[in-house]
Amino acid sequence: MHSAVFLIEFGAIILALGLLGRIAGRFSFSPIPLYLLAGLAFGQGGLLPLGASEEFVATGAEIGVILLLLMLGLEYTASDLVSNLKTHYPAGAVDFALNALPGAAAALLLGWGPVAAVVLAGVTWISSSGVIAKVLGDLGRVGNRETPVILSVLVLEDLAMAVYLPIVTAVVAGVGLAAGSVTLAVALGVAGLVLFVALRYGRVISRFVSSDDPEKLLLVVLGLTILVAGIAQKLQVSAAVGAFLVGIALSAEVAEGAHALLSPLRDLFAGVFFVFFGLNTDPGSIPPVLLPALVLAVITALTKVGTGYWAAKRDGVGVRGRWRAGGTLVARGEFSIVIAGLAVTAGIEPSLGPLATAYVLILVILGPLTARYTEPVARRLARLRSDGDTPPPPPAPTPKEATVSSE
C-alpha cells in the first residue's frame, strides 16, 4: 500500500513538472517559478501535502544539484576559466561588492546574524546561468558584442562558487575557525589541483571516460560524478563543487556527448530540486517577508545592471550594449536556491527560506523583462534628458522689433 501511494505521488510530481514546463515554454519564460509554486502547493501548509514520496524527492533533489553543477562544469574548459580569471577578475570583484554586500546587509538589518548574512550574500550575488543562457538564445543575442562580457561575469561567479560553497557549508555546520580554515584550504587545494590536471591531462581523462556507446558513456560520467560528489561532501567541501570540478575535467567530444545525454536527466532532477525546496517552505511564511524580498530584489536588480554596464564599458562595448549586458544579468535562480537550501537544511533562520523563495520568484520573472527592455528604456530616458537640456529657441521678434532691426 505504501509503495502504491509512493508511486502515485511521485508520478503526479513528474507529470506536474512536465505540464508546468510546457506552460512555461508556451509563454517563453523560465519554469523555475512554477516549480517553486508547485512545491509550495504540495508542501507544509500547502493544498495537498505529500507524505510517502518526500524522502525519495529529497534524494532526487540532491542529485538535481549535482547534475546542475556538473552540466555547468561541462560548459567550460580549464583554460577558459584561467583566461577569464586573468582578464576579467576586476568585473568579478565589482560584481561581488555590488551584489553580495546588499544581501549581507539585509540579513544583519533583519537581525538574523552573521551566519545568515553569509548565506544571503550568496543568494543575492549569483545570477542564474540557466535562465540567462535561455534569454540570450530567445532574444537572438548570442553573437552580440556584449555577450562575451555577460558570459565572463557568469564564469567568474561559477568559479567563485568553488570557493564560496565550502565556506557556506562550514559556516552553517557551525564548525570552528580552525576547522573552517582547513575546509577552505582543502577546497582551494582540490580546485587548484583539478584545474592543473585538467589543463595538463584533460585529454587523457577524456579518453579514459570516452565511449562510442551512449549507454556506457552515460553510466561512467554519471557514476564518476556522484562518486566524486560523495567524496567531496565527506570532506565537507560540498558535493556541488565536486560535480562542478568533474565537469571541468572533461573536455572536447566527451563533454559534448555527456551534455547531450545528461541534459534530460538534469532537467528532471533540477525540477525535483525546486519542488523539494518549495515543499520545505510554508506558504504562510512568505507574506511576512514579501516586502523585504521585494526591496532586496529591486536594489540588487539595479546593482546587477550597474555591474553589467561597468563590465561592458571596461571591455569597450557601446552604450546600448552596456545597458543590454546589465539588464541580462538580473535573473537569479538555481544557485540562489542551492545556497539558501544549505541554510534551510541546517535550520539557520526560519525566515531565510521563505525570503529566498520570494526573492527568486520575483527576479526569475523580472530578469527576462529587464534583459529585453533595459536598453530601450535607458535610450528613451537619455533622449528625454537631452531634449530637456536643449535650450528653447529664441522668441520670434515682434513687428516693432523687426522694424527697428531692419533700420
CSV table of C-alpha atoms in Angstrom, one decimal:
chain,number,residue,atom,x,y,z
A,1,MET,CA,0.0,0.0,0.0
A,2,HIS,CA,2.8,2.4,0.9
A,3,SER,CA,4.5,1.5,-2.4
A,4,ALA,CA,1.4,2.3,-4.3
A,5,VAL,CA,1.0,5.7,-2.6
A,6,PHE,CA,4.6,6.5,-3.3
A,7,LEU,CA,4.2,5.7,-7.0
A,8,ILE,CA,1.1,7.8,-7.2
A,9,GLU,CA,2.6,10.8,-5.5
A,10,PHE,CA,5.9,10.7,-7.4
A,11,GLY,CA,4.2,10.1,-10.7
A,12,ALA,CA,2.0,13.1,-10.1
A,13,ILE,CA,5.1,15.2,-9.3
A,14,ILE,CA,6.8,14.2,-12.6
A,15,LEU,CA,3.6,14.7,-14.6
A,16,ALA,CA,3.1,18.1,-13.0
A,17,LEU,CA,6.7,19.1,-13.8
A,18,GLY,CA,6.1,18.2,-17.4
A,19,LEU,CA,2.9,20.2,-17.7
A,20,LEU,CA,4.4,23.2,-16.0
A,21,GLY,CA,7.4,23.1,-18.3
A,22,ARG,CA,5.1,23.1,-21.3
A,23,ILE,CA,3.2,26.1,-19.9
A,24,ALA,CA,6.4,28.0,-19.3
A,25,GLY,CA,7.6,27.1,-22.8
A,26,ARG,CA,4.4,28.3,-24.4
A,27,PHE,CA,4.9,31.8,-22.8
A,28,SER,CA,8.7,31.8,-23.3
A,29,PHE,CA,9.8,32.1,-19.6
A,30,SER,CA,11.7,30.0,-17.1
A,31,PRO,CA,9.8,27.2,-15.5
A,32,ILE,CA,11.6,27.7,-12.1
A,33,PRO,CA,8.9,29.9,-10.6
A,34,LEU,CA,6.3,27.4,-11.5
A,35,TYR,CA,8.3,24.6,-9.9
A,36,LEU,CA,8.7,26.6,-6.7
A,37,LEU,CA,5.0,27.3,-6.6
A,38,ALA,CA,4.2,23.6,-7.1
A,39,GLY,CA,6.4,22.8,-4.2
A,40,LEU,CA,4.7,25.4,-2.1
A,41,ALA,CA,1.3,23.9,-3.0
A,42,PHE,CA,2.3,20.3,-2.0
A,43,GLY,CA,4.5,21.1,1.0
A,44,GLN,CA,4.0,22.2,4.6
A,45,GLY,CA,0.8,24.2,4.9
A,46,GLY,CA,0.0,23.7,1.2
A,47,LEU,CA,-3.1,22.5,-0.6
A,48,LEU,CA,-2.2,18.8,-0.6
A,49,PRO,CA,0.9,17.8,1.5
A,50,LEU,CA,2.9,14.8,0.4
A,51,GLY,CA,3.9,12.0,2.7
A,52,ALA,CA,5.1,8.7,1.2
A,53,SER,CA,7.4,10.2,-1.5
A,54,GLU,CA,9.0,13.0,0.4
A,55,GLU,CA,12.2,11.1,1.3
A,56,PHE,CA,12.7,10.0,-2.3
A,57,VAL,CA,12.1,13.6,-3.5
A,58,ALA,CA,14.8,14.7,-1.1
A,59,THR,CA,17.3,12.3,-2.6
A,60,GLY,CA,16.3,13.4,-6.1
A,61,ALA,CA,16.8,17.0,-5.1
A,62,GLU,CA,20.4,16.2,-4.1
A,63,ILE,CA,21.0,14.5,-7.5
A,64,GLY,CA,19.5,17.6,-9.1
A,65,VAL,CA,22.0,19.9,-7.5
A,66,ILE,CA,24.9,17.6,-8.5
A,67,LEU,CA,23.7,17.5,-12.1
A,68,LEU,CA,23.2,21.3,-12.3
A,69,LEU,CA,26.8,21.8,-11.3
A,70,LEU,CA,28.1,19.0,-13.5
A,71,MET,CA,26.4,20.5,-16.6
A,72,LEU,CA,27.7,23.9,-15.7
A,73,GLY,CA,31.3,22.5,-15.5
A,74,LEU,CA,30.8,20.8,-18.9
A,75,GLU,CA,30.2,24.3,-20.4
A,76,TYR,CA,33.8,25.4,-19.6
A,77,THR,CA,37.3,24.1,-20.1
A,78,ALA,CA,40.0,24.7,-17.6
A,79,SER,CA,41.8,27.1,-20.0
A,80,ASP,CA,38.6,29.1,-20.3
A,81,LEU,CA,38.4,29.5,-16.6
A,82,VAL,CA,42.0,30.5,-16.2
A,83,SER,CA,41.9,33.1,-19.1
A,84,ASN,CA,38.6,34.6,-17.7
A,85,LEU,CA,40.1,34.8,-14.3
A,86,LYS,CA,43.2,36.7,-15.6
A,87,THR,CA,41.3,39.0,-17.9
A,88,HIS,CA,38.0,39.8,-16.1
A,89,TYR,CA,38.7,39.5,-12.4
A,90,PRO,CA,38.0,43.2,-11.8
A,91,ALA,CA,34.5,42.7,-13.1
A,92,GLY,CA,34.1,39.7,-10.7
A,93,ALA,CA,35.2,42.0,-7.8
A,94,VAL,CA,32.7,44.7,-8.7
A,95,ASP,CA,30.0,42.0,-9.1
A,96,PHE,CA,30.7,40.7,-5.6
A,97,ALA,CA,30.8,44.2,-4.0
A,98,LEU,CA,27.6,45.4,-5.6
A,99,ASN,CA,25.5,42.3,-5.2
A,100,ALA,CA,26.7,40.2,-2.3
A,101,LEU,CA,27.0,43.1,0.2
A,102,PRO,CA,23.3,44.2,-0.1
A,103,GLY,CA,22.3,40.6,0.9
A,104,ALA,CA,24.6,40.5,3.8
A,105,ALA,CA,23.5,44.0,5.0
A,106,ALA,CA,19.8,42.9,4.7
A,107,ALA,CA,20.3,39.9,6.9
A,108,LEU,CA,22.1,42.0,9.5
A,109,LEU,CA,19.4,44.7,9.4
A,110,LEU,CA,16.7,42.0,9.8
A,111,GLY,CA,18.6,40.7,12.9
A,112,TRP,CA,19.4,37.3,11.5
A,113,GLY,CA,23.1,37.3,12.5
A,114,PRO,CA,26.4,36.8,10.7
A,115,VAL,CA,25.8,33.2,9.5
A,116,ALA,CA,22.6,34.2,7.7
A,117,ALA,CA,24.4,37.2,6.3
A,118,VAL,CA,27.0,35.0,4.7
A,119,VAL,CA,24.2,32.8,3.1
A,120,LEU,CA,22.0,35.7,2.0
A,121,ALA,CA,25.1,37.4,0.4
A,122,GLY,CA,25.4,34.4,-1.9
A,123,VAL,CA,21.7,34.3,-2.7
A,124,THR,CA,21.8,37.9,-4.0
A,125,TRP,CA,25.2,37.6,-5.6
A,126,ILE,CA,24.9,34.7,-8.1
A,127,SER,CA,23.0,35.2,-11.3
A,128,SER,CA,21.2,32.3,-13.0
A,129,SER,CA,23.3,30.9,-15.8
A,130,GLY,CA,20.5,28.7,-17.0
A,131,VAL,CA,17.9,31.4,-17.2
A,132,ILE,CA,20.3,33.9,-18.8
A,133,ALA,CA,21.5,31.4,-21.4
A,134,LYS,CA,17.9,30.8,-22.4
A,135,VAL,CA,17.2,34.5,-22.6
A,136,LEU,CA,20.2,35.2,-24.8
A,137,GLY,CA,19.0,32.5,-27.2
A,138,ASP,CA,15.4,33.6,-27.2
A,139,LEU,CA,16.4,37.2,-27.9
A,140,GLY,CA,18.9,36.2,-30.6
A,141,ARG,CA,21.8,37.9,-28.8
A,142,VAL,CA,24.3,35.0,-28.7
A,143,GLY,CA,26.5,36.8,-31.3
A,144,ASN,CA,26.2,40.3,-29.8
A,145,ARG,CA,29.2,42.3,-28.8
A,146,GLU,CA,28.2,42.4,-25.1
A,147,THR,CA,27.5,38.6,-24.8
A,148,PRO,CA,31.2,37.6,-24.1
A,149,VAL,CA,31.2,40.1,-21.2
A,150,ILE,CA,28.0,38.6,-19.8
A,151,LEU,CA,29.4,35.1,-20.1
A,152,SER,CA,32.7,36.2,-18.4
A,153,VAL,CA,30.8,37.5,-15.4
A,154,LEU,CA,28.9,34.2,-15.2
A,155,VAL,CA,32.1,32.2,-15.5
A,156,LEU,CA,33.7,34.1,-12.7
A,157,GLU,CA,30.6,33.6,-10.5
A,158,ASP,CA,30.6,29.9,-11.2
A,159,LEU,CA,34.3,29.7,-10.4
A,160,ALA,CA,33.7,31.6,-7.2
A,161,MET,CA,31.2,29.0,-6.2
A,162,ALA,CA,34.0,26.5,-5.8
A,163,VAL,CA,35.3,28.7,-3.0
A,164,TYR,CA,32.1,30.1,-1.6
A,165,LEU,CA,30.1,26.8,-1.2
A,166,PRO,CA,32.7,25.2,1.1
A,167,ILE,CA,32.7,28.4,3.2
A,168,VAL,CA,28.9,28.3,3.5
A,169,THR,CA,28.9,24.5,4.2
A,170,ALA,CA,31.4,25.1,7.0
A,171,VAL,CA,29.6,28.1,8.4
A,172,VAL,CA,26.1,26.6,8.5
A,173,ALA,CA,27.6,23.5,10.1
A,174,GLY,CA,28.8,25.6,12.9
A,175,VAL,CA,32.4,24.4,12.8
A,176,GLY,CA,35.1,26.5,14.4
A,177,LEU,CA,37.6,28.8,12.8
A,178,ALA,CA,40.3,26.2,12.6
A,179,ALA,CA,38.1,23.6,11.1
A,180,GLY,CA,36.6,26.1,8.7
A,181,SER,CA,40.0,27.2,7.6
A,182,VAL,CA,41.0,23.6,6.9
A,183,THR,CA,37.8,23.0,4.9
A,184,LEU,CA,38.5,26.1,2.8
A,185,ALA,CA,42.2,25.1,2.3
A,186,VAL,CA,41.1,21.6,1.2
A,187,ALA,CA,38.5,23.1,-1.2
A,188,LEU,CA,41.0,25.6,-2.7
A,189,GLY,CA,43.7,22.8,-3.0
A,190,VAL,CA,41.3,20.4,-4.7
A,191,ALA,CA,40.0,23.1,-7.1
A,192,GLY,CA,43.6,24.1,-8.0
A,193,LEU,CA,44.6,20.5,-8.4
A,194,VAL,CA,41.7,19.7,-10.7
A,195,LEU,CA,42.4,22.8,-12.8
A,196,PHE,CA,46.1,21.8,-13.1
A,197,VAL,CA,45.2,18.2,-14.0
A,198,ALA,CA,42.5,19.3,-16.5
A,199,LEU,CA,45.0,21.7,-18.2
A,200,ARG,CA,47.8,19.1,-18.4
A,201,TYR,CA,45.9,15.8,-18.7
A,202,GLY,CA,42.4,16.7,-19.8
A,203,ARG,CA,42.7,14.7,-23.0
A,204,VAL,CA,43.9,11.7,-21.1
A,205,ILE,CA,40.9,11.8,-18.7
A,206,SER,CA,38.5,12.3,-21.6
A,207,ARG,CA,40.0,9.4,-23.5
A,208,PHE,CA,39.5,7.2,-20.4
A,209,VAL,CA,35.9,8.2,-20.0
A,210,SER,CA,35.1,8.3,-23.7
A,211,SER,CA,33.0,5.6,-25.3
A,212,ASP,CA,31.1,5.3,-28.6
A,213,ASP,CA,28.3,3.6,-26.8
A,214,PRO,CA,26.0,6.3,-25.3
A,215,GLU,CA,24.9,3.9,-22.5
A,216,LYS,CA,28.4,3.3,-21.3
A,217,LEU,CA,29.3,7.0,-21.5
A,218,LEU,CA,26.3,7.9,-19.5
A,219,LEU,CA,26.9,5.4,-16.8
A,220,VAL,CA,30.6,6.2,-16.5
A,221,VAL,CA,30.1,10.0,-16.4
A,222,LEU,CA,27.1,9.8,-14.0
A,223,GLY,CA,28.8,7.3,-11.7
A,224,LEU,CA,32.1,9.2,-11.6
A,225,THR,CA,30.2,12.5,-10.8
A,226,ILE,CA,28.2,11.1,-8.0
A,227,LEU,CA,31.2,9.2,-6.6
A,228,VAL,CA,33.3,12.4,-6.6
A,229,ALA,CA,30.4,14.4,-5.2
A,230,GLY,CA,30.0,12.0,-2.3
A,231,ILE,CA,33.8,12.1,-1.5
A,232,ALA,CA,33.7,15.9,-1.7
A,233,GLN,CA,30.8,16.0,0.7
A,234,LYS,CA,32.6,13.6,3.1
A,235,LEU,CA,35.5,16.1,3.1
A,236,GLN,CA,32.9,18.9,3.8
A,237,VAL,CA,34.0,20.5,0.5
A,238,SER,CA,30.4,20.4,-1.0
A,239,ALA,CA,29.0,17.8,-3.3
A,240,ALA,CA,28.1,20.5,-5.8
A,241,VAL,CA,31.7,21.7,-6.1
A,242,GLY,CA,32.9,18.1,-6.7
A,243,ALA,CA,30.4,17.8,-9.5
A,244,PHE,CA,31.4,21.1,-11.0
A,245,LEU,CA,35.1,20.1,-11.0
A,246,VAL,CA,34.3,16.8,-12.7
A,247,GLY,CA,32.6,18.8,-15.5
A,248,ILE,CA,35.6,21.0,-15.9
A,249,ALA,CA,38.0,18.0,-16.1
A,250,LEU,CA,36.1,16.5,-19.1
A,251,SER,CA,36.7,18.2,-22.4
A,252,ALA,CA,36.1,18.1,-26.2
A,253,GLU,CA,33.9,15.4,-27.6
A,254,VAL,CA,33.3,13.7,-24.2
A,255,ALA,CA,31.9,16.9,-22.8
A,256,GLU,CA,29.6,17.4,-25.8
A,257,GLY,CA,28.4,13.8,-25.7
A,258,ALA,CA,27.8,13.8,-21.9
A,259,HIS,CA,26.0,17.2,-22.2
A,260,ALA,CA,23.6,15.8,-24.7
A,261,LEU,CA,22.9,12.6,-22.7
A,262,LEU,CA,22.6,14.2,-19.3
A,263,SER,CA,20.5,17.3,-20.3
A,264,PRO,CA,17.1,15.4,-19.9
A,265,LEU,CA,18.2,14.0,-16.5
A,266,ARG,CA,19.4,17.4,-15.4
A,267,ASP,CA,16.1,19.0,-16.3
A,268,LEU,CA,14.2,16.2,-14.5
A,269,PHE,CA,16.1,16.2,-11.2
A,270,ALA,CA,16.6,20.0,-11.2
A,271,GLY,CA,12.8,20.3,-11.4
A,272,VAL,CA,12.6,17.9,-8.5
A,273,PHE,CA,15.1,20.0,-6.6
A,274,PHE,CA,13.0,23.2,-7.0
A,275,VAL,CA,9.9,21.3,-6.0
A,276,PHE,CA,11.7,20.0,-2.9
A,277,PHE,CA,12.7,23.4,-1.9
A,278,GLY,CA,9.1,24.6,-2.2
A,279,LEU,CA,8.0,21.6,-0.2
A,280,ASN,CA,10.1,22.7,2.7
A,281,THR,CA,8.8,26.2,2.7
A,282,ASP,CA,5.5,27.0,4.4
A,283,PRO,CA,3.4,29.3,2.1
A,284,GLY,CA,2.1,31.1,5.2
A,285,SER,CA,5.7,32.2,6.0
A,286,ILE,CA,6.1,34.1,2.7
A,287,PRO,CA,3.8,37.1,3.2
A,288,PRO,CA,5.7,38.5,6.3
A,289,VAL,CA,9.0,38.5,4.2
A,290,LEU,CA,7.5,39.6,0.9
A,291,LEU,CA,8.2,43.3,1.4
A,292,PRO,CA,11.9,42.8,2.4
A,293,ALA,CA,12.2,40.4,-0.6
A,294,LEU,CA,10.7,43.0,-3.0
A,295,VAL,CA,13.0,45.8,-1.7
A,296,LEU,CA,16.1,43.5,-1.9
A,297,ALA,CA,15.0,42.4,-5.4
A,298,VAL,CA,14.7,46.0,-6.6
A,299,ILE,CA,18.1,47.0,-5.1
A,300,THR,CA,20.0,44.0,-6.4
A,301,ALA,CA,18.4,44.3,-9.9
A,302,LEU,CA,19.8,47.8,-10.1
A,303,THR,CA,23.2,46.7,-8.8
A,304,LYS,CA,23.3,43.9,-11.4
A,305,VAL,CA,22.5,46.4,-14.1
A,306,GLY,CA,25.4,48.5,-12.8
A,307,THR,CA,27.7,45.5,-12.8
A,308,GLY,CA,26.9,44.6,-16.4
A,309,TYR,CA,27.2,48.2,-17.6
A,310,TRP,CA,30.6,48.7,-15.9
A,311,ALA,CA,32.0,45.4,-17.1
A,312,ALA,CA,30.8,46.0,-20.7
A,313,LYS,CA,32.2,49.6,-20.6
A,314,ARG,CA,35.6,48.2,-19.4
A,315,ASP,CA,35.5,45.8,-22.4
A,316,GLY,CA,34.9,48.7,-24.9
A,317,VAL,CA,31.3,47.8,-25.6
A,318,GLY,CA,29.0,50.7,-26.8
A,319,VAL,CA,26.4,52.3,-24.6
A,320,ARG,CA,23.5,50.3,-25.9
A,321,GLY,CA,25.3,47.0,-25.4
A,322,ARG,CA,26.3,48.1,-21.8
A,323,TRP,CA,22.6,48.5,-20.9
A,324,ARG,CA,21.8,45.2,-22.5
A,325,ALA,CA,24.6,43.4,-20.6
A,326,GLY,CA,23.3,44.9,-17.3
A,327,GLY,CA,19.7,44.0,-17.9
A,328,THR,CA,20.5,40.4,-18.9
A,329,LEU,CA,22.4,39.7,-15.6
A,330,VAL,CA,19.4,40.5,-13.4
A,331,ALA,CA,17.9,37.0,-13.2
A,332,ARG,CA,18.6,34.8,-10.1
A,333,GLY,CA,17.6,31.2,-10.0
A,334,GLU,CA,19.1,27.8,-9.3
A,335,PHE,CA,22.2,28.9,-7.4
A,336,SER,CA,20.3,31.2,-5.1
A,337,ILE,CA,18.0,28.3,-4.2
A,338,VAL,CA,21.0,25.9,-3.8
A,339,ILE,CA,22.7,28.3,-1.3
A,340,ALA,CA,19.5,29.0,0.6
A,341,GLY,CA,18.8,25.3,0.7
A,342,LEU,CA,22.0,24.7,2.7
A,343,ALA,CA,20.8,27.1,5.4
A,344,VAL,CA,17.3,25.7,5.4
A,345,THR,CA,18.6,22.2,5.9
A,346,ALA,CA,20.8,23.3,8.8
A,347,GLY,CA,17.9,25.3,10.4
A,348,ILE,CA,19.9,28.5,10.5
A,349,GLU,CA,17.0,31.0,10.2
A,350,PRO,CA,13.3,30.1,9.7
A,351,SER,CA,12.6,33.2,7.5
A,352,LEU,CA,15.6,32.8,5.2
A,353,GLY,CA,14.0,30.0,3.1
A,354,PRO,CA,10.7,32.0,2.5
A,355,LEU,CA,12.6,35.2,1.7
A,356,ALA,CA,14.9,33.4,-0.8
A,357,THR,CA,11.9,31.8,-2.4
A,358,ALA,CA,10.0,35.1,-2.8
A,359,TYR,CA,13.3,36.8,-3.9
A,360,VAL,CA,13.9,34.2,-6.6
A,361,LEU,CA,10.3,34.2,-7.8
A,362,ILE,CA,10.5,38.0,-8.3
A,363,LEU,CA,13.8,38.1,-10.1
A,364,VAL,CA,13.4,35.0,-12.2
A,365,ILE,CA,10.2,36.6,-13.6
A,366,LEU,CA,11.7,40.1,-13.8
A,367,GLY,CA,15.1,39.0,-15.3
A,368,PRO,CA,13.8,38.2,-18.9
A,369,LEU,CA,11.9,41.6,-18.8
A,370,THR,CA,15.0,43.6,-17.8
A,371,ALA,CA,17.0,41.8,-20.5
A,372,ARG,CA,14.5,42.8,-23.1
A,373,TYR,CA,13.6,46.4,-22.0
A,374,THR,CA,16.5,47.9,-20.1
A,375,GLU,CA,18.3,49.2,-23.2
A,376,PRO,CA,15.2,50.7,-24.9
A,377,VAL,CA,14.1,52.4,-21.6
A,378,ALA,CA,17.6,53.8,-21.0
A,379,ARG,CA,17.7,55.1,-24.6
A,380,ARG,CA,14.3,56.8,-24.2
A,381,LEU,CA,15.3,58.4,-20.9
A,382,ALA,CA,18.5,59.6,-22.4
A,383,ARG,CA,16.5,61.1,-25.3
A,384,LEU,CA,14.1,62.8,-22.9
A,385,ARG,CA,17.0,64.2,-20.9
A,386,SER,CA,18.8,65.5,-24.0
A,387,ASP,CA,15.5,67.2,-25.1
A,388,GLY,CA,15.2,68.8,-21.7
A,389,ASP,CA,18.8,70.1,-21.8
A,390,THR,CA,18.3,71.7,-25.2
A,391,PRO,CA,17.8,75.5,-24.8
A,392,PRO,CA,14.5,76.7,-26.1
A,393,PRO,CA,14.6,78.7,-29.4
A,394,PRO,CA,14.6,82.5,-29.1
A,395,PRO,CA,11.2,84.1,-29.3
A,396,ALA,CA,10.1,85.5,-32.7
A,397,PRO,CA,10.6,89.2,-32.9
A,398,THR,CA,7.6,91.5,-32.6
A,399,PRO,CA,6.7,93.6,-35.7
A,400,LYS,CA,8.1,96.7,-33.9
A,401,GLU,CA,11.4,94.9,-33.1
A,402,ALA,CA,11.6,93.7,-36.7
A,403,THR,CA,11.2,97.3,-38.0
A,404,VAL,CA,13.9,98.6,-35.6
A,405,SER,CA,16.3,95.9,-36.6
A,406,SER,CA,15.7,96.5,-40.3
A,407,GLU,CA,16.6,100.1,-39.8
